[in-house]
Amino acid sequence: MPKRLGVLTSGGDAQGMNAAIRATVRAALDQGADVYGIYEGYQGMIDGGNYIRRVNWAASGGILHKGGTILGTARSPEFRTREGRRKAVANLLRHGIDRLVVIGGDGSLTGASLLRQEWKGLCQELVEMGEIAQTLADAHPYLTIAGLVGSIDNDMYGTDMTIGADSALHRITDAIDAITSTAASHQRAFVVEVMGRNCGYLALMGALASGADWVLIPESPPNLDDWETKMCAILGEGRKSGRRDSIVVVAEGAQDRNGNPITAEMVKQTLEKHLDEEARVTVLGHVQRGGSPSAYDRVLSTLVGAAAATTALAAGEDDESMLVGIHHNKITFLPLMECVHKTHELNDAVRNLDFAKAMELRGKNFQDSFRILRTLIRSMPHPPTPGQKRIRFAILNASGPAPGMNAAVRAAVRLAVDRGHIPVGVYRGFRGLINNNLEEFQWMSVNGWAPIGGSELGTSRKVPSGGDFYAIAKSLEENKIDAILMVGGWAGYHSMLRLYQERTTFPAFNIPLICIPATINNNLPGTELCIGADTALNSIVEVVDKIKQSAVASNRCFIVEVMGRYCGYLALMSAIATGAERVYLHEEGVTLRELEQDIAMLKEGFEHGKRLGLMIRNENANPLYTTPFLAALFEEEGGSLFDVRISVLGHLQQGGDPTPYDRILATRLAAKSIDFIEKYYQKGEADESAAAIGLLAGDFHFTPLYEIPRLMDEKSQRPKEQWWMELRPIAKLLAQPGPGFHSDQT
Ligand code: ADP
């Protein structure tokens, strides 16, 4: 008999739960299991009947982009009782289900763990009560659990990100951006309350991403008794120095050092009293749970969902229940109970006012972000220390614009000024450096830059050559530049490499040269992710969702061409996030044989009732098999079964306001780059003083520029090793028609 797997969502809903359901169902079906949807969480498990139903490939189609959960979710007090759990076991056994994928918060996962522990005992009780036969109990000696964390709060130990947290952050950042514009028009103060009872993740990251002026989180309350006076003094000074608004972000669980709640209303009253101006409160509430999941949540949920099904189906009696999470872009499996205990420990630390422990348990990224935020929100920088070396560094953007570049420049400028240094903005990339188009920047020069897309400094693709080096050297000397900080893509990296290579000829280049990766293509060495790629991915996903909606009524296949130059990151990730059936990458090439197979797949699908086809093609996947060529081929071969349309997404992928992730990444990379400049400004001739910063395995790394030629596939302008290539099989598995079904919806 095939293995039988149940999947349920429980507790608070979160965007991305549907994507996790889809992946769990399809991966399990692919492995030959029977899959059951358990509706309305644990209550459905207790009530049985129609709440537990077989699901097939098609039933899990058309849900990837939907918020909420198609299975429904509920809070079930009855499941907290042994009797309730016994009823649940009886219903599971009626269907022969002894494997579960549970998608929920720490409460739901605690419940799941308990069910597994009690399984044998509850089965025995059911036999004794005459509810089930001994043979049935014997056939299911144990229950296997794989847990996925669905929670917008990002409050669970055992995964870097919970399902829904990134989408919630999108909602929060959008809201604060919108509030900022109205607040600035009226010169008003706003207090924004965001979710998070024990966890300040959403408040902290929302504030960091939106450039808010103050944040209150449960784990690290203000450490002064009269914090209200301090906060109002800083906000007041900020106004005097030119800010037109004040935004305070409050986590719903914010408290003072004595554990007294700090509510949004209290903050509003404080602001009105001290600043003598009207303040408004916005409680974001359930808006944060709503809406379509972000690209990241769709990809995350897809990966952990498929992994959860696989591990739940493979586990034996002695295998522990696992929490399937993500750490440094890799799927992880940790003992479920350990994760639940650690999460409780953290919540207890917050409740018991042990703030040092709470911050420690939240981890390094959280602490770093909090520290950075505390500097960025200052109304004015610390004055330079008398006698300190004030480093003058040039900061510029290069290559194509990437959303998040401005956030990086803002953070670098402010963090540097706060340490007494002098940033010098260069307009229009290396062209500006050649033409001596530079200007000293102050704290307020970058005010309000965090949410703006594009490049305020201006950028160019110019790579210096010949006489340009002399002009640049002169410009650096005239402006007394001690370091260069470049935020940009491949042309920028290439330019910085050229300066490094010219050091022997031009001593002016013997200064720290630091590159921050910013390109939507995500094709730079020494980093897993570049600033801008997340925004581009979300832009693609949004448009493809619309295209899919437009196409379902008419048998149609869409070929969507996305950017990326020769790097397939955007193509593959958007295919996973939208459920495209096929993705064409330059890395894999395109052959006629494969195209024939694709045509056969499309024809068979449309013959069996499919109404929509979706193929995503990287712009340079193949020089001859172009997008129009593919369209003509499919159109001709498809005959009357379906027609074909092309959508070349073009520059909308480079535009748009940066996503919270891109803003936060930009800010954190900029902070580390300032540390780098301080470290090397006296060792400018050292080879290590010319480097590119990046995020590798979750940590910041500096790759010396001399390593770059070795790491790059020069011809295709992409790194030789690309971590995301290993995600290709999952994209393929989930989107194609599954066993015995021809889904019309992906
Ligand atoms: P979340 O899963 O989002 O943390 P809850 O804490 O409300 O949400 O838990 C959801 C459901 O999980 C509860 O209604 C209950 O049915 C079950 N549950 C939670 N905690 C336990 C527990 N300690 N024992 C048994 N079941 C639990």
PDB file of N, CA, C and O and ligand atoms in Angstrom, residues 10-13 42-43 46 73-81 85 103-112 114-115 150-151 155 289 344, ligand 1:
ATOM      1  N   SER A  10      -2.003  25.331  10.430  1.00  0.00           N
ATOM      2  CA  SER A  10      -2.581  25.537  11.755  1.00  0.00           C
ATOM      3  C   SER A  10      -2.068  26.843  12.355  1.00  0.00           C
ATOM      4  O   SER A  10      -1.027  27.353  11.962  1.00  0.00           O
ATOM      5  N   GLY A  11      -2.819  27.383  13.298  1.00  0.00           N
ATOM      6  CA  GLY A  11      -2.412  28.644  13.946  1.00  0.00           C
ATOM      7  C   GLY A  11      -2.694  29.830  13.042  1.00  0.00           C
ATOM      8  O   GLY A  11      -3.590  29.790  12.195  1.00  0.00           O
ATOM      9  N   GLY A  12      -1.914  30.892  13.197  1.00  0.00           N
ATOM     10  CA  GLY A  12      -2.129  32.082  12.370  1.00  0.00           C
ATOM     11  C   GLY A  12      -1.753  31.796  10.926  1.00  0.00           C
ATOM     12  O   GLY A  12      -0.830  31.035  10.675  1.00  0.00           O
ATOM     13  N   ASP A  13      -2.479  32.386   9.969  1.00  0.00           N
ATOM     14  CA  ASP A  13      -2.114  32.128   8.576  1.00  0.00           C
ATOM     15  C   ASP A  13      -0.949  33.032   8.172  1.00  0.00           C
ATOM     16  O   ASP A  13      -0.629  33.997   8.857  1.00  0.00           O
ATOM     17  N   TYR A  42      -6.003  21.494  13.327  1.00  0.00           N
ATOM     18  CA  TYR A  42      -6.218  20.337  14.208  1.00  0.00           C
ATOM     19  C   TYR A  42      -7.701  20.091  14.454  1.00  0.00           C
ATOM     20  O   TYR A  42      -8.109  18.969  14.729  1.00  0.00           O
ATOM     21  N   GLN A  43      -8.518  21.134  14.363  1.00  0.00           N
ATOM     22  CA  GLN A  43      -9.942  20.922  14.590  1.00  0.00           C
ATOM     23  C   GLN A  43     -10.503  20.001  13.507  1.00  0.00           C
ATOM     24  O   GLN A  43     -11.308  19.119  13.784  1.00  0.00           O
ATOM     25  N   ILE A  46      -9.711  16.506  14.274  1.00  0.00           N
ATOM     26  CA  ILE A  46     -10.575  15.962  15.333  1.00  0.00           C
ATOM     27  C   ILE A  46     -11.970  15.666  14.787  1.00  0.00           C
ATOM     28  O   ILE A  46     -12.580  14.650  15.090  1.00  0.00           O
ATOM     29  N   THR A  73      -7.327  27.333   8.320  1.00  0.00           N
ATOM     30  CA  THR A  73      -6.568  27.119   9.551  1.00  0.00           C
ATOM     31  C   THR A  73      -7.460  27.485  10.713  1.00  0.00           C
ATOM     32  O   THR A  73      -8.469  28.186  10.536  1.00  0.00           O
ATOM     33  N   ALA A  74      -7.141  26.961  11.872  1.00  0.00           N
ATOM     34  CA  ALA A  74      -7.995  27.247  13.026  1.00  0.00           C
ATOM     35  C   ALA A  74      -7.178  27.097  14.289  1.00  0.00           C
ATOM     36  O   ALA A  74      -6.103  26.511  14.272  1.00  0.00           O
ATOM     37  N   ARG A  75      -7.681  27.650  15.347  1.00  0.00           N
ATOM     38  CA  ARG A  75      -7.086  27.375  16.655  1.00  0.00           C
ATOM     39  C   ARG A  75      -8.022  26.363  17.314  1.00  0.00           C
ATOM     40  O   ARG A  75      -9.241  26.532  17.289  1.00  0.00           O
ATOM     41  N   SER A  76      -7.478  25.300  17.853  1.00  0.00           N
ATOM     42  CA  SER A  76      -8.327  24.244  18.383  1.00  0.00           C
ATOM     43  C   SER A  76      -8.025  23.972  19.851  1.00  0.00           C
ATOM     44  O   SER A  76      -7.083  23.250  20.170  1.00  0.00           O
ATOM     45  N   PRO A  77      -8.840  24.525  20.750  1.00  0.00           N
ATOM     46  CA  PRO A  77      -8.626  24.226  22.177  1.00  0.00           C
ATOM     47  C   PRO A  77      -8.768  22.731  22.457  1.00  0.00           C
ATOM     48  O   PRO A  77      -8.081  22.191  23.315  1.00  0.00           O
ATOM     49  N   GLU A  78      -9.631  22.067  21.681  1.00  0.00           N
ATOM     50  CA  GLU A  78      -9.869  20.645  21.930  1.00  0.00           C
ATOM     51  C   GLU A  78      -8.601  19.813  21.695  1.00  0.00           C
ATOM     52  O   GLU A  78      -8.383  18.801  22.364  1.00  0.00           O
ATOM     53  N   PHE A  79      -7.781  20.256  20.774  1.00  0.00           N
ATOM     54  CA  PHE A  79      -6.566  19.495  20.472  1.00  0.00           C
ATOM     55  C   PHE A  79      -5.569  19.558  21.633  1.00  0.00           C
ATOM     56  O   PHE A  79      -4.661  18.751  21.739  1.00  0.00           O
ATOM     57  N   ARG A  80      -5.762  20.534  22.502  1.00  0.00           N
ATOM     58  CA  ARG A  80      -4.877  20.631  23.671  1.00  0.00           C
ATOM     59  C   ARG A  80      -5.198  19.558  24.704  1.00  0.00           C
ATOM     60  O   ARG A  80      -4.441  19.360  25.640  1.00  0.00           O
ATOM     61  N   THR A  81      -6.360  18.880  24.528  1.00  0.00           N
ATOM     62  CA  THR A  81      -6.730  17.818  25.479  1.00  0.00           C
ATOM     63  C   THR A  81      -6.363  16.453  24.888  1.00  0.00           C
ATOM     64  O   THR A  81      -6.369  16.259  23.673  1.00  0.00           O
ATOM     65  N   ARG A  85      -6.953  14.797  21.096  1.00  0.00           N
ATOM     66  CA  ARG A  85      -5.888  14.211  20.269  1.00  0.00           C
ATOM     67  C   ARG A  85      -6.198  12.746  19.939  1.00  0.00           C
ATOM     68  O   ARG A  85      -5.851  12.255  18.883  1.00  0.00           O
ATOM     69  N   ILE A 103       2.162  22.725   8.957  1.00  0.00           N
ATOM     70  CA  ILE A 103       2.646  24.076   8.653  1.00  0.00           C
ATOM     71  C   ILE A 103       1.997  25.027   9.654  1.00  0.00           C
ATOM     72  O   ILE A 103       0.786  25.217   9.634  1.00  0.00           O
ATOM     73  N   GLY A 104       2.790  25.576  10.562  1.00  0.00           N
ATOM     74  CA  GLY A 104       2.215  26.466  11.573  1.00  0.00           C
ATOM     75  C   GLY A 104       3.286  27.096  12.436  1.00  0.00           C
ATOM     76  O   GLY A 104       4.483  26.932  12.169  1.00  0.00           O
ATOM     77  N   GLY A 105       2.847  27.786  13.474  1.00  0.00           N
ATOM     78  CA  GLY A 105       3.796  28.440  14.372  1.00  0.00           C
ATOM     79  C   GLY A 105       4.267  27.506  15.471  1.00  0.00           C
ATOM     80  O   GLY A 105       4.011  26.289  15.419  1.00  0.00           O
ATOM     81  N   ASP A 106       4.924  28.038  16.486  1.00  0.00           N
ATOM     82  CA  ASP A 106       5.499  27.153  17.502  1.00  0.00           C
ATOM     83  C   ASP A 106       4.424  26.402  18.277  1.00  0.00           C
ATOM     84  O   ASP A 106       4.627  25.256  18.673  1.00  0.00           O
ATOM     85  N   GLY A 107       3.240  27.006  18.434  1.00  0.00           N
ATOM     86  CA  GLY A 107       2.145  26.309  19.100  1.00  0.00           C
ATOM     87  C   GLY A 107       1.749  25.064  18.320  1.00  0.00           C
ATOM     88  O   GLY A 107       1.689  23.952  18.868  1.00  0.00           O
ATOM     89  N   SER A 108       1.531  25.236  17.037  1.00  0.00           N
ATOM     90  CA  SER A 108       1.109  24.110  16.198  1.00  0.00           C
ATOM     91  C   SER A 108       2.176  23.014  16.178  1.00  0.00           C
ATOM     92  O   SER A 108       1.850  21.819  16.187  1.00  0.00           O
ATOM     93  N   LEU A 109       3.422  23.425  16.158  1.00  0.00           N
ATOM     94  CA  LEU A 109       4.488  22.430  16.077  1.00  0.00           C
ATOM     95  C   LEU A 109       4.670  21.720  17.421  1.00  0.00           C
ATOM     96  O   LEU A 109       5.004  20.535  17.459  1.00  0.00           O
ATOM     97  N   THR A 110       4.384  22.431  18.517  1.00  0.00           N
ATOM     98  CA  THR A 110       4.397  21.775  19.836  1.00  0.00           C
ATOM     99  C   THR A 110       3.316  20.700  19.861  1.00  0.00           C
ATOM    100  O   THR A 110       3.542  19.570  20.322  1.00  0.00           O
ATOM    101  N   GLY A 111       2.152  21.066  19.369  1.00  0.00           N
ATOM    102  CA  GLY A 111       1.036  20.121  19.315  1.00  0.00           C
ATOM    103  C   GLY A 111       1.400  18.892  18.488  1.00  0.00           C
ATOM    104  O   GLY A 111       1.107  17.755  18.871  1.00  0.00           O
ATOM    105  N   ALA A 112       2.058  19.119  17.376  1.00  0.00           N
ATOM    106  CA  ALA A 112       2.435  18.010  16.491  1.00  0.00           C
ATOM    107  C   ALA A 112       3.391  17.061  17.205  1.00  0.00           C
ATOM    108  O   ALA A 112       3.250  15.831  17.133  1.00  0.00           O
ATOM    109  N   LEU A 114       3.705  16.581  20.370  1.00  0.00           N
ATOM    110  CA  LEU A 114       2.978  15.878  21.415  1.00  0.00           C
ATOM    111  C   LEU A 114       2.215  14.686  20.814  1.00  0.00           C
ATOM    112  O   LEU A 114       2.218  13.578  21.357  1.00  0.00           O
ATOM    113  N   LEU A 115       1.601  14.930  19.681  1.00  0.00           N
ATOM    114  CA  LEU A 115       0.823  13.885  19.024  1.00  0.00           C
ATOM    115  C   LEU A 115       1.719  12.692  18.688  1.00  0.00           C
ATOM    116  O   LEU A 115       1.341  11.542  18.851  1.00  0.00           O
ATOM    117  N   GLY A 150       5.187  28.340   9.571  1.00  0.00           N
ATOM    118  CA  GLY A 150       4.372  29.375   8.922  1.00  0.00           C
ATOM    119  C   GLY A 150       4.055  30.419   9.968  1.00  0.00           C
ATOM    120  O   GLY A 150       3.283  30.173  10.895  1.00  0.00           O
ATOM    121  N   SER A 151       4.703  31.562   9.881  1.00  0.00           N
ATOM    122  CA  SER A 151       4.493  32.616  10.879  1.00  0.00           C
ATOM    123  C   SER A 151       5.095  33.890  10.327  1.00  0.00           C
ATOM    124  O   SER A 151       6.251  33.903   9.951  1.00  0.00           O
ATOM    125  N   ASP A 155       9.760  34.256  14.228  1.00  0.00           N
ATOM    126  CA  ASP A 155      10.043  34.131  15.657  1.00  0.00           C
ATOM    127  C   ASP A 155      10.431  32.724  16.059  1.00  0.00           C
ATOM    128  O   ASP A 155      10.279  32.344  17.201  1.00  0.00           O
ATOM    129  N   ARG A 289      -0.666  40.188   7.256  1.00  0.00           N
ATOM    130  CA  ARG A 289      -0.795  38.775   6.895  1.00  0.00           C
ATOM    131  C   ARG A 289      -1.332  38.597   5.482  1.00  0.00           C
ATOM    132  O   ARG A 289      -1.372  37.493   4.965  1.00  0.00           O
ATOM    133  N   HIS A 344      10.881  28.668  22.940  1.00  0.00           N
ATOM    134  CA  HIS A 344      10.256  28.996  24.230  1.00  0.00           C
ATOM    135  C   HIS A 344      11.251  29.692  25.153  1.00  0.00           C
ATOM    136  O   HIS A 344      10.897  30.625  25.872  1.00  0.00           O
TER     137      HIS A 344
HETATM  138  P1  ADP B   1       0.770  29.057  16.242  1.00  0.00           P
HETATM  139  O1  ADP B   1       0.886  27.668  15.696  1.00  0.00           O
HETATM  140  O2  ADP B   1       0.668  30.061  15.143  1.00  0.00           O
HETATM  141  O3  ADP B   1       1.815  29.332  17.277  1.00  0.00           O
HETATM  142  P2  ADP B   1      -1.206  28.645  18.340  1.00  0.00           P
HETATM  143  O4  ADP B   1      -0.223  28.782  19.429  1.00  0.00           O
HETATM  144  O5  ADP B   1      -2.537  29.279  18.496  1.00  0.00           O
HETATM  145  O6  ADP B   1      -0.648  29.178  16.937  1.00  0.00           O
HETATM  146  O7  ADP B   1      -1.406  27.089  18.083  1.00  0.00           O
HETATM  147  C1  ADP B   1      -2.287  26.603  17.082  1.00  0.00           C
HETATM  148  C2  ADP B   1      -2.974  25.344  17.566  1.00  0.00           C
HETATM  149  O8  ADP B   1      -1.986  24.345  17.839  1.00  0.00           O
HETATM  150  C3  ADP B   1      -3.732  25.488  18.871  1.00  0.00           C
HETATM  151  O9  ADP B   1      -5.031  25.987  18.685  1.00  0.00           O
HETATM  152  C4  ADP B   1      -3.768  24.075  19.367  1.00  0.00           C
HETATM  153  O10 ADP B   1      -4.762  23.334  18.701  1.00  0.00           O
HETATM  154  C5  ADP B   1      -2.417  23.543  18.948  1.00  0.00           C
HETATM  155  N1  ADP B   1      -1.482  23.677  20.074  1.00  0.00           N
HETATM  156  C6  ADP B   1      -0.770  24.776  20.421  1.00  0.00           C
HETATM  157  N2  ADP B   1      -0.026  24.533  21.514  1.00  0.00           N
HETATM  158  C7  ADP B   1      -0.285  23.265  21.884  1.00  0.00           C
HETATM  159  C8  ADP B   1       0.149  22.411  22.950  1.00  0.00           C
HETATM  160  N3  ADP B   1       1.018  22.820  23.874  1.00  0.00           N
HETATM  161  N4  ADP B   1      -0.351  21.154  22.991  1.00  0.00           N
HETATM  162  C9  ADP B   1      -1.231  20.714  22.079  1.00  0.00           C
HETATM  163  N5  ADP B   1      -1.673  21.468  21.057  1.00  0.00           N
HETATM  164  C10 ADP B   1      -1.225  22.722  20.955  1.00  0.00           C
END
